[in-house]
Short mmCIF file of C-alpha atoms in Angstrom, two decimals:
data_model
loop_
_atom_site.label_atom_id
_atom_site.label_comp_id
_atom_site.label_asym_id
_atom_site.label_seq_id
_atom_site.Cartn_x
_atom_site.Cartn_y
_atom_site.Cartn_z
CA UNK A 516 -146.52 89.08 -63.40
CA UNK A 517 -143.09 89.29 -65.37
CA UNK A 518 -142.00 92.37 -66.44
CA UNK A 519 -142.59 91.28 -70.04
CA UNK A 520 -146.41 90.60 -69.19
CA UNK A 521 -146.46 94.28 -67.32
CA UNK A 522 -144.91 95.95 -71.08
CA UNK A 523 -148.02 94.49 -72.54
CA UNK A 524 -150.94 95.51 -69.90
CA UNK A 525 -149.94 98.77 -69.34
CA UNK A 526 -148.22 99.57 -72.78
CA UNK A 527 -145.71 100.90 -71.05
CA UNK A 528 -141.96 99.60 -72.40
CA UNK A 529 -140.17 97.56 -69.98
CA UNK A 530 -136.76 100.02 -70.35
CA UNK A 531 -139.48 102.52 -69.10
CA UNK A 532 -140.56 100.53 -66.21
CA UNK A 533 -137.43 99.52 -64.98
CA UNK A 534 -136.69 103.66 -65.61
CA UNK A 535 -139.24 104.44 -63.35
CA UNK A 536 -137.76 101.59 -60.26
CA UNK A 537 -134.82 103.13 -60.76
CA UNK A 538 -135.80 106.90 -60.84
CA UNK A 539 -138.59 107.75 -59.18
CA UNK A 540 -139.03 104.90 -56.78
CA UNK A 541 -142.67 104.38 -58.28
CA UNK A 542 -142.69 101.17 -56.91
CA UNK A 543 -140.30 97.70 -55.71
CA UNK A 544 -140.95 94.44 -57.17
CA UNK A 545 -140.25 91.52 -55.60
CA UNK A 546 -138.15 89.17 -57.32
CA UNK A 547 -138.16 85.01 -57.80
CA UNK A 548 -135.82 82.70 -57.10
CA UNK A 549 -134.44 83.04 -60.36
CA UNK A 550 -134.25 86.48 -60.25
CA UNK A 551 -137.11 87.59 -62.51
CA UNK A 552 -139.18 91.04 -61.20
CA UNK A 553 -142.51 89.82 -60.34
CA UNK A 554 -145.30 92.61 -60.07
CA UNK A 555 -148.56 92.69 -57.99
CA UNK A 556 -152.26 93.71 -59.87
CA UNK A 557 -151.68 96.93 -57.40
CA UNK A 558 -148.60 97.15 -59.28
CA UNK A 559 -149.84 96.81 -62.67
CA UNK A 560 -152.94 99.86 -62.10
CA UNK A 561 -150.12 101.88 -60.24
CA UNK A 562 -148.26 101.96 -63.56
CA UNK A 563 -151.38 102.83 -65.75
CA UNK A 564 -152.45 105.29 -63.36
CA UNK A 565 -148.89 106.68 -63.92
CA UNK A 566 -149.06 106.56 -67.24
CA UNK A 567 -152.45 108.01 -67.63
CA UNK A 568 -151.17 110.87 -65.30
CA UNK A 569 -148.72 111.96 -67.64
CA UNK A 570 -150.43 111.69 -70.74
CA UNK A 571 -152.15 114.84 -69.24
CA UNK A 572 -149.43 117.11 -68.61
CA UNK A 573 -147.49 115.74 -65.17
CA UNK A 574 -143.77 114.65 -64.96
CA UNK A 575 -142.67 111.71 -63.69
CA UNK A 576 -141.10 113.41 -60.79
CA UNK A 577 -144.82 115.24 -59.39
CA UNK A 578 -146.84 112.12 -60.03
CA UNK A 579 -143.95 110.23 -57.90
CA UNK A 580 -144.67 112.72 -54.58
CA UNK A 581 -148.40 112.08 -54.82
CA UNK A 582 -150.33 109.55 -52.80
CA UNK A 583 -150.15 106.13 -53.21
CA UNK A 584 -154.05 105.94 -53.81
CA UNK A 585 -154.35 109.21 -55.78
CA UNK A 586 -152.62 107.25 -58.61
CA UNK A 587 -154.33 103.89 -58.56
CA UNK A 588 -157.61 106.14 -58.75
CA UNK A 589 -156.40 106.97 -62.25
CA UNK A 590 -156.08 103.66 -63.52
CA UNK A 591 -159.47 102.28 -63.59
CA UNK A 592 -160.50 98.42 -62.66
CA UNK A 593 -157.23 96.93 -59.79
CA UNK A 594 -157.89 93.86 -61.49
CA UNK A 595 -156.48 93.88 -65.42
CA UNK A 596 -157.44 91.19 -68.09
CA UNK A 597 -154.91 88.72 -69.40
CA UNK A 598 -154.93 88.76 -73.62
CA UNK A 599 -156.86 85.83 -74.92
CA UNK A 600 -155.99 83.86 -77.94
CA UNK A 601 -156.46 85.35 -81.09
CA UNK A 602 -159.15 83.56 -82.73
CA UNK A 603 -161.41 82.80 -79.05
CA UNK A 604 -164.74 84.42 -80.91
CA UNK A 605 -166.46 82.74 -77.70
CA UNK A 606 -164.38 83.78 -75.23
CA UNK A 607 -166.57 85.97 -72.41
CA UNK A 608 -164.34 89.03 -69.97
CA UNK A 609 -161.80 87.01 -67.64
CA UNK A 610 -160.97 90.19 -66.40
CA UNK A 611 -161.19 89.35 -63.02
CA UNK A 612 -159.37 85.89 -63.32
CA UNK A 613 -155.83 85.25 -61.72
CA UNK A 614 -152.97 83.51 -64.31
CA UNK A 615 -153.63 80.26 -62.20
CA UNK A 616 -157.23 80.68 -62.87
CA UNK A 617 -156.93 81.40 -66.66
CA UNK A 618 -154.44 78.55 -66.85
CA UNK A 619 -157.13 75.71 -65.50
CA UNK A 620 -159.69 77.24 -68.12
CA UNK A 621 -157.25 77.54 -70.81
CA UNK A 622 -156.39 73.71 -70.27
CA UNK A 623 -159.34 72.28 -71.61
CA UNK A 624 -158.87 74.06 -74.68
CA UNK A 625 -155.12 73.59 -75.19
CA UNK A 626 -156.01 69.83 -75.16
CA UNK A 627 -159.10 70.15 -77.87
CA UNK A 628 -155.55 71.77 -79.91
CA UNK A 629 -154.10 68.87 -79.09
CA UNK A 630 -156.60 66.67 -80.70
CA UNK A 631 -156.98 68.54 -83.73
CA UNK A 632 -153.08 68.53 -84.37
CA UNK A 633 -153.43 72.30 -84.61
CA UNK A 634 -149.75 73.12 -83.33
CA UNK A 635 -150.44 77.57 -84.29
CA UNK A 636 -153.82 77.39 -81.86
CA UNK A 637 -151.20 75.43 -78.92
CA UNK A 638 -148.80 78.68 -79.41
CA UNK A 639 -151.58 80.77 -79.18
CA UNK A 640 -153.14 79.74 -76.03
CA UNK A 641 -149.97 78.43 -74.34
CA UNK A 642 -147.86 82.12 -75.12
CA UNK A 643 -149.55 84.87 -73.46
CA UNK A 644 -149.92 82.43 -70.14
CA UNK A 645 -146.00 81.80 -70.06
CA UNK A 646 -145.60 85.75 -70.62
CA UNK A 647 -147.40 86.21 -67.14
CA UNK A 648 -146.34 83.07 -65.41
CA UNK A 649 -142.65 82.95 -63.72
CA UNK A 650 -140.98 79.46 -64.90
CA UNK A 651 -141.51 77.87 -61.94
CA UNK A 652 -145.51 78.45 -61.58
CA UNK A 653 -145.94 77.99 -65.61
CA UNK A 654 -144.69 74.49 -64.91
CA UNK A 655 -146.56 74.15 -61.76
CA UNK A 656 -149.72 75.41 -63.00
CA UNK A 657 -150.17 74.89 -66.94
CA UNK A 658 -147.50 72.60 -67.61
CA UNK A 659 -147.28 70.10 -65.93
CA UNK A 660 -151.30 69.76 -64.88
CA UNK A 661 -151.51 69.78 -68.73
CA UNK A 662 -149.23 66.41 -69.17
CA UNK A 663 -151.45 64.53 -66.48
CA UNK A 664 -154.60 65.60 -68.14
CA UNK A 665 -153.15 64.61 -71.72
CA UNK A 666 -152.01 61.23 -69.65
CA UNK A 667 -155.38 60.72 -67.95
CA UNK A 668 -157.30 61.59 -71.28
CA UNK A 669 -155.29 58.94 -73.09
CA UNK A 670 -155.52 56.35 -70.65
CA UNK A 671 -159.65 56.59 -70.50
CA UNK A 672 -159.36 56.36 -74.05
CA UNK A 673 -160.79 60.22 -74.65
CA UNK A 674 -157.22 60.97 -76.62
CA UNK A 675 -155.53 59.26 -79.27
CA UNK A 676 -152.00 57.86 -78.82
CA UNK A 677 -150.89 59.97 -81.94
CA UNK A 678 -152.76 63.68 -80.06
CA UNK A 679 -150.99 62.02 -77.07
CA UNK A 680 -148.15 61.73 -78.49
CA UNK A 681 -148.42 65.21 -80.28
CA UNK A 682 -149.02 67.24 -77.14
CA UNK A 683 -146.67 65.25 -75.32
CA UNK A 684 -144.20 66.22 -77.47
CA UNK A 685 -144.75 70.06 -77.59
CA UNK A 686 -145.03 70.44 -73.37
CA UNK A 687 -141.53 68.74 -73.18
CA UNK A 688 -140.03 71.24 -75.49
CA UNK A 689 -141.85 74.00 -73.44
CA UNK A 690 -140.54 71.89 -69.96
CA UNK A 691 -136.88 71.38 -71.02
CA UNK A 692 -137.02 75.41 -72.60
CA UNK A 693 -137.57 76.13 -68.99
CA UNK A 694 -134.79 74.05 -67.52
CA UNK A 695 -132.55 75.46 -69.63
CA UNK A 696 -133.65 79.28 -68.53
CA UNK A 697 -132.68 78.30 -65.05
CA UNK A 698 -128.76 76.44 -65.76
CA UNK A 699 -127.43 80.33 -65.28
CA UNK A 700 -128.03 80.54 -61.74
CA UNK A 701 -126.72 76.54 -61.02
CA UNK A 702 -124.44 75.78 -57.94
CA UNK A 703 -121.78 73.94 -57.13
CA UNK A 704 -123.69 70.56 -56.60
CA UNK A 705 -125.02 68.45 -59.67
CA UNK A 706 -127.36 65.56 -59.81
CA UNK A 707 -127.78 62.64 -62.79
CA UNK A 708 -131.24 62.83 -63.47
CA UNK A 709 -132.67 59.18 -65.02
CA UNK A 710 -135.00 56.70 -65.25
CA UNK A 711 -133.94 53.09 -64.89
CA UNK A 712 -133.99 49.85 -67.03
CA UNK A 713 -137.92 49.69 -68.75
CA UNK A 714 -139.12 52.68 -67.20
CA UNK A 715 -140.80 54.70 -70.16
CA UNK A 716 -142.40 57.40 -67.96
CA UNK A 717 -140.80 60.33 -67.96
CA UNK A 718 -143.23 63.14 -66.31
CA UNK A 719 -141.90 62.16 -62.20
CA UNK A 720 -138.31 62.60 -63.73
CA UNK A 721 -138.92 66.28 -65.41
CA UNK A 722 -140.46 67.15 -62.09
CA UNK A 723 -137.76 66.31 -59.97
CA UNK A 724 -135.54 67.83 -62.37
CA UNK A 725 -137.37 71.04 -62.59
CA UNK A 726 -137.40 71.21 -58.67
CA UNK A 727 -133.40 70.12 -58.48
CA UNK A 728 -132.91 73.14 -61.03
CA UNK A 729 -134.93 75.27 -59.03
CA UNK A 730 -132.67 74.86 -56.48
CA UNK A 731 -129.72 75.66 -57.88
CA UNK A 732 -128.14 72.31 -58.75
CA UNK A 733 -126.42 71.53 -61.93
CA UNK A 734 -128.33 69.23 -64.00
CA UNK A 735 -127.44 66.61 -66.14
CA UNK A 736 -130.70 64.97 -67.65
CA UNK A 737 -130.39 61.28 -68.85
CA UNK A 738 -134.45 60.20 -69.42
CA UNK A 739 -136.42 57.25 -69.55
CA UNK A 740 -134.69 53.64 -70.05
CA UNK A 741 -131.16 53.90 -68.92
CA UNK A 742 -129.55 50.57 -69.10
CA UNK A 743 -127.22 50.38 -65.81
CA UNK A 744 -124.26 49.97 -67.83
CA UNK A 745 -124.88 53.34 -69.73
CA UNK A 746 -125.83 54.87 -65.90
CA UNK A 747 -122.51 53.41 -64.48
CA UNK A 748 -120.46 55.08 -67.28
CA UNK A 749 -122.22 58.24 -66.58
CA UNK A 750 -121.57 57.97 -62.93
CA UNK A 751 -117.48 57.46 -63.38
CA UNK A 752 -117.51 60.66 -66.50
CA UNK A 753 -119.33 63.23 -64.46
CA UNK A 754 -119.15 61.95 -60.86
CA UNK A 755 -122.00 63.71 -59.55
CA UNK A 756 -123.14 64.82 -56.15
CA UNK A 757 -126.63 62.79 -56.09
CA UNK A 758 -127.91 60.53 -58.41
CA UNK A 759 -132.06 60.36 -58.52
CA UNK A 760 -134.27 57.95 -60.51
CA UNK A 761 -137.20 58.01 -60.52
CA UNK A 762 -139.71 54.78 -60.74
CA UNK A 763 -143.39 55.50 -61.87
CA UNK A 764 -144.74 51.75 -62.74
CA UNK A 765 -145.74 50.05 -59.70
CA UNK A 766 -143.76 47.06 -58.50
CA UNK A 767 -144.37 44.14 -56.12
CA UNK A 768 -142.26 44.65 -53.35
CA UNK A 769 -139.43 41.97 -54.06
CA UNK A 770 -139.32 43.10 -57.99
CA UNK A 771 -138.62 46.77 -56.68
CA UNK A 772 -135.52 45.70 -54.08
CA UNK A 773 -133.97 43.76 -57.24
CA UNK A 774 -134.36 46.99 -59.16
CA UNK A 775 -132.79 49.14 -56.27
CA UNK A 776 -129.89 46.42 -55.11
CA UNK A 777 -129.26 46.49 -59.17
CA UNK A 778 -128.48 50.48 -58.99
CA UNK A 779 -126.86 50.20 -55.69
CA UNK A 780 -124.22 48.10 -57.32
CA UNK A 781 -123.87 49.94 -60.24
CA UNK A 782 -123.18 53.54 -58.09
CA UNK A 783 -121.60 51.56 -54.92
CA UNK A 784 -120.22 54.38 -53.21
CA UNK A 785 -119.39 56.96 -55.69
CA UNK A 786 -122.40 58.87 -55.12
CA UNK A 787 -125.81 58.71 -53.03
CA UNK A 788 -128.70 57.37 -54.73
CA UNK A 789 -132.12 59.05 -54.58
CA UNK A 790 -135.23 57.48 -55.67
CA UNK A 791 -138.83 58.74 -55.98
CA UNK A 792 -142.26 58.79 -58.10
CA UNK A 793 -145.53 57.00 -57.19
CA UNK A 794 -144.18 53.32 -58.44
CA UNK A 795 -143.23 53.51 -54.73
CA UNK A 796 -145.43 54.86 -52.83
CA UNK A 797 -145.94 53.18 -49.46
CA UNK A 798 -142.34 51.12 -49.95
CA UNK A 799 -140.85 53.53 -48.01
CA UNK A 800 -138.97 50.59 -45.96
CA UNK A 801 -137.75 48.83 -49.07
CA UNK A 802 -135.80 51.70 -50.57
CA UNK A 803 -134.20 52.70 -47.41
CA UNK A 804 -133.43 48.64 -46.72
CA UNK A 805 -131.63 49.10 -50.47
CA UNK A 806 -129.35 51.81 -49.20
CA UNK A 807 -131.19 54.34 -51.14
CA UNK A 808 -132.55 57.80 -50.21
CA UNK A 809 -136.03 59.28 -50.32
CA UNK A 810 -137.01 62.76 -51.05
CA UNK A 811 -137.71 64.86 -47.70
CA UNK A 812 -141.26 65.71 -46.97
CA UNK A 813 -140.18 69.84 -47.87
CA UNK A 814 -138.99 68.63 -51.05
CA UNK A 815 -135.29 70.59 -49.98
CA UNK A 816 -132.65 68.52 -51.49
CA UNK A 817 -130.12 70.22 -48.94
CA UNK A 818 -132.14 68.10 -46.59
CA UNK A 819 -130.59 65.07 -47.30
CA UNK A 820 -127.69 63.14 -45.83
CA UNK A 821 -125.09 64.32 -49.01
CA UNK A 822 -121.01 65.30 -48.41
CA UNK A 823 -119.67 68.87 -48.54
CA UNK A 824 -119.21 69.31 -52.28
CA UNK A 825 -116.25 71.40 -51.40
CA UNK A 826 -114.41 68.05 -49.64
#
């Protein structure tokens, strides 16, 4: 949990928490890649245990000498219950759900929103799971399963293109909010993030670009349906370290090398070219026949074959 989702389960303020780190060595958190505290369920009951402690009379300083298990015994169930949406009349105890947990179930019902346009219910449900979540696991978990499911419900015909469209729409916002929460910690290296000529799908792009961000490399983001000309002027402005695209409609193999030869000659050598996203799957062989790169297995973009970025 973030220490924002801690505030509201224990009631405790998050100045006070942090107090407490500092002080009396209560407890350590670990932290994320992107340098947010992240606390345990152990850590959560230690704090209302804590907290219930000194609402009867002990300082900070005695309940920090006693055991360990002393104080958890104050603080009731280990396992504490996320807050539901405000209007979920039928909601039963997910006390002992994790956030992953309560963000499959919450799915379901985020997409029902969807369909009834109702943008305040979407808030509602989507808020108190990105409170708990860490930007990288309330993309990996909520955000983007919930753009698949919106994709696979349209495509069976269980969604209209406007709810599509709709909840589309408001998980982008939520996806690109997140990308910009991680440009403070960027490095040196930057990557042109786009899709290329009549490639409308944009969801293998934002996940690439979340993962490049997550990483530490400087993003600039470009979309769906870059005309080469527009991707060549890019190239020459901002002269990137990598430039990825990524390809999600399926190709016959000798459409696909046009489309790779046809970026090749755009970038020539001013940068390395990356491609990726399921359009080609199993064409392994024909992207690396059209000079271009492929994403290593680890998904570690310091994997690839790139120059020193400090020359």
């Amino acid at each position: 949990y973030k220490i924002h989702a801690v505030s509201h389960l224990t009631g405790l303020s998050s100045a006070v928490i942090r107090a407490w780190e500092a002080r009396y060595k209560l407890l350590v958190p670990q932290r994320s890649e992107s340098g947010y505290r992240l606390y345990s369920d152990e850590d959560v009951a230690l704090l209302k245990g804590v907290r219930q402690l000194i609402s009867e009379g002990m300082a900070p300083m005695q309940v920090a000498r006693m055991e360990r298990g002393l104080i958890l015994g104050r603080a009731g169930p280990d396992r504490v219950p996320l807050p539901p949406a405000k209007d979920d009349k039928d909601d039963k105890d997910e006390s002992g759900l994790s956030p992953s947990d309560l963000g499959s179930r919450r799915i379901p019902e985020i997409i029902e929103a969807f369909a009834a346009f109702n943008g305040d219910r979407v808030e509602r449900l989507l808020g108190p799971m990105m409170a708990v979540l860490t930007p990288e696991l309330s993309c990996t978990l909520l955000l983007l399963p919930l753009l698949r499911d919106i994709g696979d419900r349209w495509h069976d015909g269980r969604l209209s293109v406007a709810a599509e469209h709709f909840g589309t729409c408001i998980v982008r916002s939520k996806l690109f909010g997140i990308l910009e929460s991680l440009r403070h910690r960027a490095g040196p290296r930057q990557v042109l993030c786009a899709c290329p000529p009549g490639e409308l799908h944009e969801i293998g792009l934002l996940m690439f670009a979340l993962q490049a961000a997550a990483q530490n490399w400087r993003l600039v983001y470009l979309g769906v349906n870059l005309p080469y000309t527009d991707l060549l002027d890019a190239v020459l402005r901002i002269r990137p370290n990598l430039v990825a695209l990524s390809i999600v409609t399926r190709h016959d193999p000798e459409t696909l090398r046009g489309l790779l030869l046809g970026a090749r000659q755009v970038v020539g050598d001013k940068a390395p070219l990356l491609i990726g996203g399921r359009g080609i799957a199993g064409m392994d062989a024909v992207v690396r026949k059209a000079g271009c790169l492929l994403l290593p297995v680890s998904g570690r973009l310091d994997e690839l074959p790139l120059p020193d970025p400090t020359g």
